[in-house]
Short mmCIF file of C-alpha atoms and ligand atoms in Angstrom, two decimals:
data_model
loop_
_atom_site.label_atom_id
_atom_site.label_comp_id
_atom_site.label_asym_id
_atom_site.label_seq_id
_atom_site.Cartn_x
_atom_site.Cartn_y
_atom_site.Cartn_z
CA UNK A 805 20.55 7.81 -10.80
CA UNK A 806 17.96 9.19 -12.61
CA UNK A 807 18.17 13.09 -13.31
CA UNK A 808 15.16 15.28 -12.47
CA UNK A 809 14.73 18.71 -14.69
CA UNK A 810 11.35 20.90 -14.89
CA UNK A 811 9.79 21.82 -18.03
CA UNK A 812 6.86 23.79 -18.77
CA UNK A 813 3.79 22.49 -20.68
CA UNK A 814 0.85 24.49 -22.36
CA UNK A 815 -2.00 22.83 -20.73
CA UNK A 816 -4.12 24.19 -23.40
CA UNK A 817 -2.02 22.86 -26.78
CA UNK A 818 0.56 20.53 -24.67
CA UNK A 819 3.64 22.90 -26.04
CA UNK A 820 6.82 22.29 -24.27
CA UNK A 821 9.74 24.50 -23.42
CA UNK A 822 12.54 24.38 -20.49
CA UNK A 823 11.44 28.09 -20.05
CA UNK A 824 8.00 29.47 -18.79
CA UNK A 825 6.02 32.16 -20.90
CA UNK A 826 3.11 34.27 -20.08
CA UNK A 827 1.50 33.51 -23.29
CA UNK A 828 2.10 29.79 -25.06
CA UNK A 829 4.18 30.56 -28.12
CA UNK A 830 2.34 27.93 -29.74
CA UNK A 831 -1.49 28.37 -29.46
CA UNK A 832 -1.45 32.07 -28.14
CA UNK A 833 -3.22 31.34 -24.98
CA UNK A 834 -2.62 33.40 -21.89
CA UNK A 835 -0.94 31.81 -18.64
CA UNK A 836 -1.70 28.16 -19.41
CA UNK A 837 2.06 27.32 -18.84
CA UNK A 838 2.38 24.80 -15.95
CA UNK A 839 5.50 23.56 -14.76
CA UNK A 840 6.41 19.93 -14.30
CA UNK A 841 9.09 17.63 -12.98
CA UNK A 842 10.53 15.55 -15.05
CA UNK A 843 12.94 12.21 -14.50
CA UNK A 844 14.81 11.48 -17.25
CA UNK A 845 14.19 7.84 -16.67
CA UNK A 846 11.35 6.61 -19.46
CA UNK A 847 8.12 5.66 -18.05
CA UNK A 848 8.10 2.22 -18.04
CA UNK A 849 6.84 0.32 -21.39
CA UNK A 850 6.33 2.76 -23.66
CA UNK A 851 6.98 1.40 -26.75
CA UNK A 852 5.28 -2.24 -27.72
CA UNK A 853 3.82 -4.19 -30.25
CA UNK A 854 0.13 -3.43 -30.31
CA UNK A 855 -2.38 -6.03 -30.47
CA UNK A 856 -0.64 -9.21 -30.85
CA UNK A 857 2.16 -8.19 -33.28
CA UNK A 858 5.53 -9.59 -32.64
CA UNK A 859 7.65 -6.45 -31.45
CA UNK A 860 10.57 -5.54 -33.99
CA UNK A 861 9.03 -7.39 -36.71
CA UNK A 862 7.45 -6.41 -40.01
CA UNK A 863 4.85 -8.87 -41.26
CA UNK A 864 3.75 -8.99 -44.94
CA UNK A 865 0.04 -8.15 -45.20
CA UNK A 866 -1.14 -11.37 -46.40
CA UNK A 867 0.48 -13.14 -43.85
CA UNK A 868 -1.61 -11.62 -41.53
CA UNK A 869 -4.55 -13.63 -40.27
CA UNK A 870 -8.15 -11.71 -41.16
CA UNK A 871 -10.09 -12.14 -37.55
CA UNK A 872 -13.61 -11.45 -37.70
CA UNK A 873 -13.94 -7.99 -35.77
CA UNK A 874 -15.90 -9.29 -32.53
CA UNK A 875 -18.28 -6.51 -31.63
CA UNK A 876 -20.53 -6.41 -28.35
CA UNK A 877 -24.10 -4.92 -28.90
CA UNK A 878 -24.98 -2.41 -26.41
CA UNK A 879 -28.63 -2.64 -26.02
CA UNK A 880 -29.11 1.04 -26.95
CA UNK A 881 -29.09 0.46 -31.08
CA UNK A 882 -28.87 4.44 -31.42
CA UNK A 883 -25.10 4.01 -29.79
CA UNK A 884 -24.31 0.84 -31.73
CA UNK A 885 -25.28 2.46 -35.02
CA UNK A 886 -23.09 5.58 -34.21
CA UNK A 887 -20.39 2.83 -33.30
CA UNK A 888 -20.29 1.73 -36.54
CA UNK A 889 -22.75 -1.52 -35.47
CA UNK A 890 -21.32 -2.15 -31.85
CA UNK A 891 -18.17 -1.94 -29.76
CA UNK A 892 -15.32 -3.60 -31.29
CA UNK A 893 -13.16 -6.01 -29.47
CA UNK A 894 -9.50 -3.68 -28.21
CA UNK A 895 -10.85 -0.36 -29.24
CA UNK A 896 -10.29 2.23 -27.15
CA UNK A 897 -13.66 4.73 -27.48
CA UNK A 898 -13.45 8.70 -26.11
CA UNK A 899 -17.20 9.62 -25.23
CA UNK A 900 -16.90 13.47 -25.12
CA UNK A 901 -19.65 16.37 -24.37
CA UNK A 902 -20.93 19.28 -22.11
CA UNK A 903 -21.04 18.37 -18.54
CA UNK A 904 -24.48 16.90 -17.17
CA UNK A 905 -25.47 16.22 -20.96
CA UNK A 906 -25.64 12.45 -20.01
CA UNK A 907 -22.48 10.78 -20.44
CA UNK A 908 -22.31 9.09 -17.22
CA UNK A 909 -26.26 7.88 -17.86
CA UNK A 910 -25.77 6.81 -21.04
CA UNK A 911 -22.91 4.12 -20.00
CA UNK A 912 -24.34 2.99 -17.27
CA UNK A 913 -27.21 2.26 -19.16
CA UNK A 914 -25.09 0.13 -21.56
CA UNK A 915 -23.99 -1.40 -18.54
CA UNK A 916 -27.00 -3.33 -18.14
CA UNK A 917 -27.27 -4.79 -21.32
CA UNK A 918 -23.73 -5.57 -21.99
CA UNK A 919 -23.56 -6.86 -18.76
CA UNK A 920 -25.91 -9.83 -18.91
CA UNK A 921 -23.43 -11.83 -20.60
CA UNK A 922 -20.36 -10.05 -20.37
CA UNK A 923 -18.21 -8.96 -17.35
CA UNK A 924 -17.85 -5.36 -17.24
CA UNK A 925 -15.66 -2.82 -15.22
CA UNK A 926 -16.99 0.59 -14.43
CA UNK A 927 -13.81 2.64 -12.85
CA UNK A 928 -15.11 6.20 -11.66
CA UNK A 929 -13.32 9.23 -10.40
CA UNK A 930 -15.68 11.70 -10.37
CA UNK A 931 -18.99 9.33 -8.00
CA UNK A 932 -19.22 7.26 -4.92
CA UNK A 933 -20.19 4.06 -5.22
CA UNK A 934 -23.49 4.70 -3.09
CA UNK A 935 -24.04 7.76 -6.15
CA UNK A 936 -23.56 5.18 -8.34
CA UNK A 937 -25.78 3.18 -6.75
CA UNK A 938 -28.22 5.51 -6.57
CA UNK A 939 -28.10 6.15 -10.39
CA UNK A 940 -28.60 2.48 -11.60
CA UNK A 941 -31.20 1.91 -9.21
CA UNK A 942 -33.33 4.78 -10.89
CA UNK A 943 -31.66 3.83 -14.49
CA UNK A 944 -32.93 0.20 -13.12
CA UNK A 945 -29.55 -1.04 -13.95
CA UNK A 946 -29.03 -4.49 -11.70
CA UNK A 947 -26.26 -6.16 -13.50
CA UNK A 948 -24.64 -9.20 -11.75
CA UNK A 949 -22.13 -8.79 -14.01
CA UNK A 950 -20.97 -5.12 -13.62
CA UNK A 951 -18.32 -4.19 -11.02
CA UNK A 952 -17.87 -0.62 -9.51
CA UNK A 953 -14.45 0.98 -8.63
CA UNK A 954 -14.24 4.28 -7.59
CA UNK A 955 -10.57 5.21 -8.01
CA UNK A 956 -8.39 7.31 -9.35
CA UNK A 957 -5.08 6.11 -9.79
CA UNK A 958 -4.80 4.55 -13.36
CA UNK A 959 -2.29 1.93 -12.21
CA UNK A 960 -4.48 0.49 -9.91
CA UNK A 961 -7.11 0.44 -12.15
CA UNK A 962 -5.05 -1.64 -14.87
CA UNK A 963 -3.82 -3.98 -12.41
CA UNK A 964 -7.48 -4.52 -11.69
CA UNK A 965 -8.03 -4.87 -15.47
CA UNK A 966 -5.29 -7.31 -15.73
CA UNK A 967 -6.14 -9.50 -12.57
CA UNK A 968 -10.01 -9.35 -12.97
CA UNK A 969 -9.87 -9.57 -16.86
CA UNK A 970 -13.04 -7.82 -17.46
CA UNK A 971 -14.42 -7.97 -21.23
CA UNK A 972 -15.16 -4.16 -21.11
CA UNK A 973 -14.46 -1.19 -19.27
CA UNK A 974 -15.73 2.06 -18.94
CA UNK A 975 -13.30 5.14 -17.39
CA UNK A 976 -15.10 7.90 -15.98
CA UNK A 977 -13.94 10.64 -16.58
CA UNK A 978 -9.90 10.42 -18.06
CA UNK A 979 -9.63 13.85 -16.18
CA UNK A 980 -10.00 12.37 -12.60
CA UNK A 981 -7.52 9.76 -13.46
CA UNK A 982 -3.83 10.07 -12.15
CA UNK A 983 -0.72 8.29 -12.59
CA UNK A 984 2.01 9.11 -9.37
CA UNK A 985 4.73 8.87 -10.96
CA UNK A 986 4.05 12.53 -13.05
CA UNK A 987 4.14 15.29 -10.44
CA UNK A 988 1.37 17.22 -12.22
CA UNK A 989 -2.03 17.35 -10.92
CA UNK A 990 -4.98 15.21 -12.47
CA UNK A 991 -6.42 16.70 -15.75
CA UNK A 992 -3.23 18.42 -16.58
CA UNK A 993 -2.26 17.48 -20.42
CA UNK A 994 0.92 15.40 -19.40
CA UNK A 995 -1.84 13.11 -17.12
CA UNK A 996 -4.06 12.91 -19.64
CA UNK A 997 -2.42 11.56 -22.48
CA UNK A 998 0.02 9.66 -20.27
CA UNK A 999 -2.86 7.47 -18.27
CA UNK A 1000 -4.68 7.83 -21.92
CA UNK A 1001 -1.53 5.59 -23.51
CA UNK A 1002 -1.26 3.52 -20.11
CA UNK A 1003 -4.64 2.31 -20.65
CA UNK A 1004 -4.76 2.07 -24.38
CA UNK A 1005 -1.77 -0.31 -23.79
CA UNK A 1006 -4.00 -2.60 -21.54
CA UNK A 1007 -6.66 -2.70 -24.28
CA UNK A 1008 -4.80 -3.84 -27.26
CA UNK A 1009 -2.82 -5.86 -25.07
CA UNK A 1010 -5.50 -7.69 -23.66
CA UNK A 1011 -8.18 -6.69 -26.32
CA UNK A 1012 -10.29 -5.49 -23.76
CA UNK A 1013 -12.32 -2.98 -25.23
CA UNK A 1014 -12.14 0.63 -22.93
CA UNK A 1015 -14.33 3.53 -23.19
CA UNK A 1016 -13.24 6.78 -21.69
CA UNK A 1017 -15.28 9.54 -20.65
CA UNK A 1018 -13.70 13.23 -21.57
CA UNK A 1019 -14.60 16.55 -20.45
CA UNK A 1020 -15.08 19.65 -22.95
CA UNK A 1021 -13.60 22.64 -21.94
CA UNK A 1022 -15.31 26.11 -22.53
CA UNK A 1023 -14.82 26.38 -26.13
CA UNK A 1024 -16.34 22.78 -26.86
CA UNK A 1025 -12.76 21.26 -27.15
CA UNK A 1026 -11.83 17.92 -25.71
CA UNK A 1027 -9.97 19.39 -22.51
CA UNK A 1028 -6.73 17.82 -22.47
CA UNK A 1029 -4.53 17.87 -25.67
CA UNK A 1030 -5.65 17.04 -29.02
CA UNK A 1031 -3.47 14.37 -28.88
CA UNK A 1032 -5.96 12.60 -26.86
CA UNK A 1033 -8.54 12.14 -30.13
CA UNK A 1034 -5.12 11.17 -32.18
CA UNK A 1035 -4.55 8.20 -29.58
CA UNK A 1036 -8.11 6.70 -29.44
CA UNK A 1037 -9.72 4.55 -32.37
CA UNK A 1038 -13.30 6.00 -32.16
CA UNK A 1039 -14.01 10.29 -30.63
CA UNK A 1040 -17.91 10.51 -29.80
CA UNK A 1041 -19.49 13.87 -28.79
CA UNK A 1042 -22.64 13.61 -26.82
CA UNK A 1043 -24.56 17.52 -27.59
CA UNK A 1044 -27.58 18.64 -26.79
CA UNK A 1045 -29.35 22.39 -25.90
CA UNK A 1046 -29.78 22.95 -22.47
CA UNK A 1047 -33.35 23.63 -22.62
CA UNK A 1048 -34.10 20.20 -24.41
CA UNK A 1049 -34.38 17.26 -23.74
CA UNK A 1050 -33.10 16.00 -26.75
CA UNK A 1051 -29.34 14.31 -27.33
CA UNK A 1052 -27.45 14.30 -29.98
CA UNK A 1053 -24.66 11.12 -30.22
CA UNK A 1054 -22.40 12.13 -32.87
CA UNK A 1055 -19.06 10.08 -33.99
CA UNK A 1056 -15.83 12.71 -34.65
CA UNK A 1057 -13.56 10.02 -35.80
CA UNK A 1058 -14.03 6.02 -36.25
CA UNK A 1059 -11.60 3.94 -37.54
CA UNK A 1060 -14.38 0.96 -37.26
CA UNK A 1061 -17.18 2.74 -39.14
CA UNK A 1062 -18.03 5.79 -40.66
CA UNK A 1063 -18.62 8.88 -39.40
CA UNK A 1064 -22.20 9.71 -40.85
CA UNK A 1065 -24.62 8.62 -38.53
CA UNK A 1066 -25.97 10.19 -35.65
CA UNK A 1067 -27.83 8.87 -32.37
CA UNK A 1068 -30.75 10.61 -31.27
CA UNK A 1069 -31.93 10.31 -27.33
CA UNK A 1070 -34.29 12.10 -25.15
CA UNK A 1071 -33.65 12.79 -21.52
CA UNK A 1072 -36.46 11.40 -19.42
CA UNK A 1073 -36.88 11.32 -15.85
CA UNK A 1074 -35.83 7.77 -15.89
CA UNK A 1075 -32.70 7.94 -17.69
CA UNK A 1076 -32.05 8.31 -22.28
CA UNK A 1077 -34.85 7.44 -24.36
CA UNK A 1078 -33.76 6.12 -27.62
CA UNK A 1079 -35.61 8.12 -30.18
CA UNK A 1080 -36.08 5.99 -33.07
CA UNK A 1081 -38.06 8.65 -35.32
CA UNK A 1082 -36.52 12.52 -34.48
CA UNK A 1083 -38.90 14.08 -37.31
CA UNK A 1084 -41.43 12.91 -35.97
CA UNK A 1085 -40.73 14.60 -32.50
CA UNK A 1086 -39.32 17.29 -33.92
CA UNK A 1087 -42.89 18.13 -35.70
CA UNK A 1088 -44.84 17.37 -32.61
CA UNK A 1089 -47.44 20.08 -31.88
CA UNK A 1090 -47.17 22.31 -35.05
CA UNK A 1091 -50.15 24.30 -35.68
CA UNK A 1092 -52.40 24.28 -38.14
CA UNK A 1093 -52.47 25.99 -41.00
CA UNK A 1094 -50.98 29.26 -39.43
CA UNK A 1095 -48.89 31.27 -41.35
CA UNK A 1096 -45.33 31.98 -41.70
CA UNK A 1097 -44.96 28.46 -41.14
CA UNK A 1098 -42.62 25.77 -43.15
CA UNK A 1099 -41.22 22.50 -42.84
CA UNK A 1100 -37.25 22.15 -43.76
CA UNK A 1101 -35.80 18.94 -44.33
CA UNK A 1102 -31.64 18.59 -43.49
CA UNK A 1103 -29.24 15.98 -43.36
CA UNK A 1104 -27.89 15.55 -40.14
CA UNK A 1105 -25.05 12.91 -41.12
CA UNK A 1106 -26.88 10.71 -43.19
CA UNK A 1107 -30.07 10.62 -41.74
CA UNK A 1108 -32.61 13.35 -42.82
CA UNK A 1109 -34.68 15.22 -40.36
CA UNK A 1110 -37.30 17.41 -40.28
CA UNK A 1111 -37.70 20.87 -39.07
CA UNK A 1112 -40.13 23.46 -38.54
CA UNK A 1113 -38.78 26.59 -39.57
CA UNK A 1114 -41.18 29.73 -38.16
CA UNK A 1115 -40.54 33.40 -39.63
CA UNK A 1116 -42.30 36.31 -38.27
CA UNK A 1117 -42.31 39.88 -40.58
CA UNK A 1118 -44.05 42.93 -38.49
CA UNK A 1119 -44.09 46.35 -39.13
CA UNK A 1120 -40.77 48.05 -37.65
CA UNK A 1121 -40.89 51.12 -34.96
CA UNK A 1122 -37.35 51.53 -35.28
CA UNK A 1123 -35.38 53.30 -38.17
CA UNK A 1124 -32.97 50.55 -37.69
CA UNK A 1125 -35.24 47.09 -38.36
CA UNK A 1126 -34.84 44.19 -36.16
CA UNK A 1127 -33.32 40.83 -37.03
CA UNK A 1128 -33.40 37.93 -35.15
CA UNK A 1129 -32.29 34.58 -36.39
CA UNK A 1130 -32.45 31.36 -33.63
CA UNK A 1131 -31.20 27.88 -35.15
CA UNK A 1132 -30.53 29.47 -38.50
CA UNK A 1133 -26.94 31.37 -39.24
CA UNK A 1134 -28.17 35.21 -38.67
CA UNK A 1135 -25.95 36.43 -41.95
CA UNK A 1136 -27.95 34.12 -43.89
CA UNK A 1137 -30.69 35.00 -43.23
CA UNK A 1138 -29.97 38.69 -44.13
CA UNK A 1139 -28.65 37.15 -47.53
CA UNK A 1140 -31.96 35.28 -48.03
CA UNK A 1141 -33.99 38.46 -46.96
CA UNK A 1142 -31.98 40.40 -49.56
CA UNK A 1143 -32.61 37.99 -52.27
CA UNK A 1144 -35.86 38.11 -51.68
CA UNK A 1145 -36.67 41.70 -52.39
CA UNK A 1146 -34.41 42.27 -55.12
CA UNK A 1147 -35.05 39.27 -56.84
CA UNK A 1148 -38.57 38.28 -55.58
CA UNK A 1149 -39.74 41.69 -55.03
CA UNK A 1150 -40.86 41.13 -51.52
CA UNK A 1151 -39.66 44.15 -49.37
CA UNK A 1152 -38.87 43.74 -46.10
CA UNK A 1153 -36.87 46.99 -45.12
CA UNK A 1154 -39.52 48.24 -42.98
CA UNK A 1155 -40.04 45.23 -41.32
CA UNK A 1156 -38.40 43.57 -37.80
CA UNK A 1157 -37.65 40.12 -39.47
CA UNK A 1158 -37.79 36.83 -36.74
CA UNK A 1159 -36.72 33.37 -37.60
CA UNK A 1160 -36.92 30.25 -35.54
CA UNK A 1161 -36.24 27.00 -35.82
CA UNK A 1162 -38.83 25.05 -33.34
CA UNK A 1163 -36.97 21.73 -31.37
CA UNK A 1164 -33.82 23.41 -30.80
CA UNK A 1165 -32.24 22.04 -33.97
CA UNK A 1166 -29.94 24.02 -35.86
CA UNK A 1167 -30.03 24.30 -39.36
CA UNK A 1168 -26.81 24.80 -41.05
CA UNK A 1169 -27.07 23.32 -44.32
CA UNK A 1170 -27.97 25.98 -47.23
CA UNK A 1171 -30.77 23.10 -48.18
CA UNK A 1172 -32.79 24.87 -45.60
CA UNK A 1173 -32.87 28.25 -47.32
CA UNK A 1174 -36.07 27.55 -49.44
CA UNK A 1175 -37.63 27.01 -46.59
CA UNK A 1176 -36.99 29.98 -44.49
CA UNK A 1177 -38.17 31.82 -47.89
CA UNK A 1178 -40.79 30.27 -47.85
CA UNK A 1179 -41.69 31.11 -43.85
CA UNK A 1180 -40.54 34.59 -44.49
CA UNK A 1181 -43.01 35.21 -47.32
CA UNK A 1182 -45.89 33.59 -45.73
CA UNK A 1183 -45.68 35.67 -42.69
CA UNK A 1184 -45.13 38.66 -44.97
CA UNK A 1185 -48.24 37.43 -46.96
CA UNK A 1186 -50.09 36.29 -44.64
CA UNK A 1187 -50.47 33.33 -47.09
CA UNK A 1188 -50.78 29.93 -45.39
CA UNK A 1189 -48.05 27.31 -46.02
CA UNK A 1190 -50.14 24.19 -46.29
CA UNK A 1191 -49.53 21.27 -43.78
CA UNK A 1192 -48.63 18.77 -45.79
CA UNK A 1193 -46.45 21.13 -47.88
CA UNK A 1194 -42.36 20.73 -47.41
CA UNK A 1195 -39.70 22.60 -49.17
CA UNK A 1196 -36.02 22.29 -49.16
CA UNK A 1197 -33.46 23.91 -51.67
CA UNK A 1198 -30.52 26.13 -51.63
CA UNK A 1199 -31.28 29.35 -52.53
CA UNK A 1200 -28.48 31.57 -54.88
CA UNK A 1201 -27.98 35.19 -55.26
CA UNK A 1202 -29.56 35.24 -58.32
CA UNK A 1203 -32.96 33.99 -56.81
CA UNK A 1204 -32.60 30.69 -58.38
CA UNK A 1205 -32.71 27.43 -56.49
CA UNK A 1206 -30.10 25.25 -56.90
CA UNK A 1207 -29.66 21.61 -56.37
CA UNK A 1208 -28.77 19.96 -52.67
CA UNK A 1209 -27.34 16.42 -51.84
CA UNK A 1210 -29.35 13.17 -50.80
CA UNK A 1211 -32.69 14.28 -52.38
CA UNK A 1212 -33.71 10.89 -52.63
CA UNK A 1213 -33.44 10.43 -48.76
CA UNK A 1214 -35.11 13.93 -47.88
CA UNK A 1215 -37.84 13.08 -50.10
CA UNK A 1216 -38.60 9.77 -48.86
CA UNK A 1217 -38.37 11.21 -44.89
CA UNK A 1218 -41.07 13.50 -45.95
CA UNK A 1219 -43.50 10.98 -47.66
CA UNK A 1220 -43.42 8.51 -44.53
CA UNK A 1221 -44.47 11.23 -42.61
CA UNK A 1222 -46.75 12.24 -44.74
CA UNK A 1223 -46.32 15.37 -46.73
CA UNK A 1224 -48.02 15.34 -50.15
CA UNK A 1225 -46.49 17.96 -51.65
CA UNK A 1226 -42.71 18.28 -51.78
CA UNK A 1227 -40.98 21.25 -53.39
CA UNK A 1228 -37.12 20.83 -54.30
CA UNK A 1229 -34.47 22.01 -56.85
CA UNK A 1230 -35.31 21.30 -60.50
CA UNK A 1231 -32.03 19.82 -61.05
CA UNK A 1232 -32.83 17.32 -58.39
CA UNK A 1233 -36.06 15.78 -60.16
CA UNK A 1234 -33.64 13.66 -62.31
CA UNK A 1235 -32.04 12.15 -59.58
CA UNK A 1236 -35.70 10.92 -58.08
CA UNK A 1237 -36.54 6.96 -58.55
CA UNK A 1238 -39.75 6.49 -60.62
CA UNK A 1239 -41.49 5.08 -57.20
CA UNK A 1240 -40.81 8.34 -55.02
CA UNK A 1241 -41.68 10.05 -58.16
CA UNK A 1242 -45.09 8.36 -57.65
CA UNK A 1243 -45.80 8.63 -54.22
CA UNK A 1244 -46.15 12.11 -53.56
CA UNK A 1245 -46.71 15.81 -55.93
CA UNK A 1246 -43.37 16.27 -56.37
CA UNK A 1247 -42.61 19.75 -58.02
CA UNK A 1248 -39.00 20.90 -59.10
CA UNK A 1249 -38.54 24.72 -58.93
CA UNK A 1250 -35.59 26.37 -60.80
CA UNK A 1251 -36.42 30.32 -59.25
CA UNK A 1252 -38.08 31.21 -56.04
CA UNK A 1253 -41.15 32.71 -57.69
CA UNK A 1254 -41.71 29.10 -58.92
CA UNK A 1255 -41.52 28.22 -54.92
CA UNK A 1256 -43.90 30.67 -54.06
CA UNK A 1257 -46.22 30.29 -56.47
CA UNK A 1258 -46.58 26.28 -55.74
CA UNK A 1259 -46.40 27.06 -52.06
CA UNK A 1260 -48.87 29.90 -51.26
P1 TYD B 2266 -24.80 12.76 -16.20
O1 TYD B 2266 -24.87 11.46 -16.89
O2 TYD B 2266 -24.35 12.78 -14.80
O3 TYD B 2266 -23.93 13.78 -17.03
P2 TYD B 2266 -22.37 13.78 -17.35
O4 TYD B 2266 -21.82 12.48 -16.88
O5 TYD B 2266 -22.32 13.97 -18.84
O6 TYD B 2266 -21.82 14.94 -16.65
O7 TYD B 2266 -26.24 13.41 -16.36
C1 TYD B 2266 -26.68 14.27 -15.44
C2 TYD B 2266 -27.91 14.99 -15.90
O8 TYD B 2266 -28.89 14.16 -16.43
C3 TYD B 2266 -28.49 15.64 -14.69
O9 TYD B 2266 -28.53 17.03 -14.92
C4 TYD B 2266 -29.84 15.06 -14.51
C5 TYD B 2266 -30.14 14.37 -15.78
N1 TYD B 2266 -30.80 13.06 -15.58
C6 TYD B 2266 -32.13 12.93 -15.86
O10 TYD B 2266 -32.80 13.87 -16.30
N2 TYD B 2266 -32.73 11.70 -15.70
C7 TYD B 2266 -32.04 10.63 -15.24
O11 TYD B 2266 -32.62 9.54 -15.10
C8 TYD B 2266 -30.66 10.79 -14.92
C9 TYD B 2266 -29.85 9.64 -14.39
C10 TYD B 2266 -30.08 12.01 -15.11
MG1 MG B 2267 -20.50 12.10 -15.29
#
């Protein structure tokens, strides 16, 4: 018979000891110990070949057949291209984020085109099927193809798999989901990564592909253990502000593409709105020549965006000035603000100092410091930035401006939306093509007088 014992797991880290603790001797966290039963009889199956290879035995690699990866397009490009060019055949896909961001819209909207030709299986734990219902029929999803199972118990759900043979599912969310043979409760980390193997075994077994919805706990983690995004083939996170309507589809980890690009949605009344061009509605309704006012161009994966950047200087009441920094890291700015009067002579000590960056994007890359100069000054100056006038650079202690990555792309971004007069890093003019060199006044700046002087 099989022996039962209790054990305690961290349900934070997924640490293990026979003996309970207040605090996880592993990750530090307070009373996250749960206890579990255990039966020292193996779950069943849980070691296999994977995919099609022959249990026990090692194959030479050129032995093995090359098969064409077989990827289904989704409909939505913006989530094939952060895919790595579609969903590939026995991949197992964690779509992570915020709740209410839009991970249950999103897949239901790939439901309807992946479900014209193939058969797909939409298991949910967390909606009725009359909410679901409800959803599609505003999404205007009306797939023949798409079946609806609201259930929670994972074994059901992969005997469905396995009798109904669907060509892709879609888990929602991996927290709802159960297996009864653990006596913990759903979303504890022993359920999690247990009906997280249970299914990943069905997919490469059947080379189904699965994608699994996962909820973020408070500090932005994947809640459940990190073992989770060690399991999967492909982690996406799904961000956005809450007072935008823009989404950001990013990809953590992809072992069928890279993890560079970046989807970019909008949240409309009738479900996500691929957004094909995000400078371009990132840049929507900037005013005209106002001061303390300049466009920033940063790489968000390998796509460059634009980004107003807005600073405000006004005369301080306070002994103490004010600083405010939104979108932009708030030490930085005090760095750049420094820079700029011992280096630039532009004082700023009596001054509250503001600095936004309009669209809700944030801009961590140091590529934006010219740029937030550049705002800074203007306001200061009252000097207009021109429209068509972009900057982008990183800015040193010394007040020089030193060279940033993929100037080509940044450049090109801010010609085809029509800037005529792009400032960047001297060191980056030799890396320019002769064409872009053409197409627009392209001036290389080596201090941050040079900036101002071309700028203002
Ligand atoms: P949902 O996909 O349920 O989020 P998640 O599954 O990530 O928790 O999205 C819910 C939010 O999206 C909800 O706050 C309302 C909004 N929404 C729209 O604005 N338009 C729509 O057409 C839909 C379906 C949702
Ligand atoms: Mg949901």
């Amino acid at each position: 018979m099989a022996k039962v014992k209790s054990i305690y797991v961290c349900q934070n880290c997924g640490y293990e000891n026979p003996k309970w603790y207040g605090k996880c001797p592993q990750c530090g966290e307070w009373d996250t110990m749960q206890e579990e039963v255990r039966s020292s009889e193996k779950p069943k199956a849980q070691a296999g070949g994977i995919g099609g290879g022959t249990r026990g035995v090692a194959q030479k690699l050129s032995e093995i057949e090359t098969v064409g990866e077989h990827r289904y397009q989704t409909g939505l490009s913006e989530f094939d291209r952060v895919l790595g060019g579609g969903i590939v055949k026995g991949s197992v896909v964690l779509l992570t984020g915020d709740p209410g961001i839009g991970k249950s819209t999103i897949l239901l909207q790939v439901c309807q085109t992946l479900g014209k030709e193939e058969k797909v299986l939409y298991a949910s734990g967390e909606e009725s099927p009359h909410q679901i219902k409800l959803r599609a029929d505003r999404l205007g999803v009306t797939s023949e193809n798409l079946s609806i199972m609201c259930e929670t118990d994972v074994e059901l759900i992969v005997e469905t798999i396995r009798s109904q043979k669907p060509d892709i599912v879609i888990i929602d969310s991996i927290q709802t989901m159960m297996l009864s043979e653990l006596s913990s409760s759903a979303g504890s980390i022993t359920q999690v990564r247990e009906c997280t193997n249970m299914l990943l075994r069905a997919a490469k077994g059947l080379d189904i592909p699965v994608i699994i919805v996962g909820h973020v706990n408070k500090d932005g983690n994947i809640a459940g253990p990190k073992v989770l995004e060690h399991i999967v083939d492909t982690v996406l996170y799904f961000e956005g502000e809450k007072n935008y309507s823009y989404r950001i589809l990013r990809a953590a980890k992809n072992r069928f593409g890279s993890t560079n690009e970046i989807g970019v949605f909008e949240m409309m009344d009738l479900g996500l709105r691929q957004v094909e061009n995000p400078s371009k509605m990132m840049l929507e309704g900037r005013p005209a020549n106002s001061s303390g006012s300049c466009v920033a161009c940063v790489m968000e994966g390998m796509r460059p965006i634009l980004a107003e950047v807005q600073g405000l200087a006004t005369s301080s009441n306070f002994g103490n000035p004010r600083r405010m920094a939104n979108g932009y890291d708030f030490n930085r700015l005090n760095v750049i603000l420094a820079v700029l009067e011992k280096r630039g002579g532009y004082y700023f000590s009596n001054m509250d100092v503001y600095l936004n960056v309009i669209g809700g994007i944030k801009l961590f890359e140091p590529a934006a410091d010219l740029s937030v100069a550049l705002s800074l000054v203007s306001s200061l100056k009252e000097a207009v930035v021109p429209d068509d006038v972009l900057a982008f650079g990183e800015i040193g202690l010394a007040g020089e401006v030193r060279s940033v990555g993929f100037c080509e792309q940044r450049v090109k971004e801010a010609i085809r939306l029509g800037f005529h007069k792009i400032i960047i890093p001297k060191d980056n003019l030799r890396h320019l093509s002769k064409e872009t060199l053409a197409s627009a006044e392209i001036i290389g700046v080596q201090y941050i007088s040079q900036a101002f002087q071309a700028a203002l």
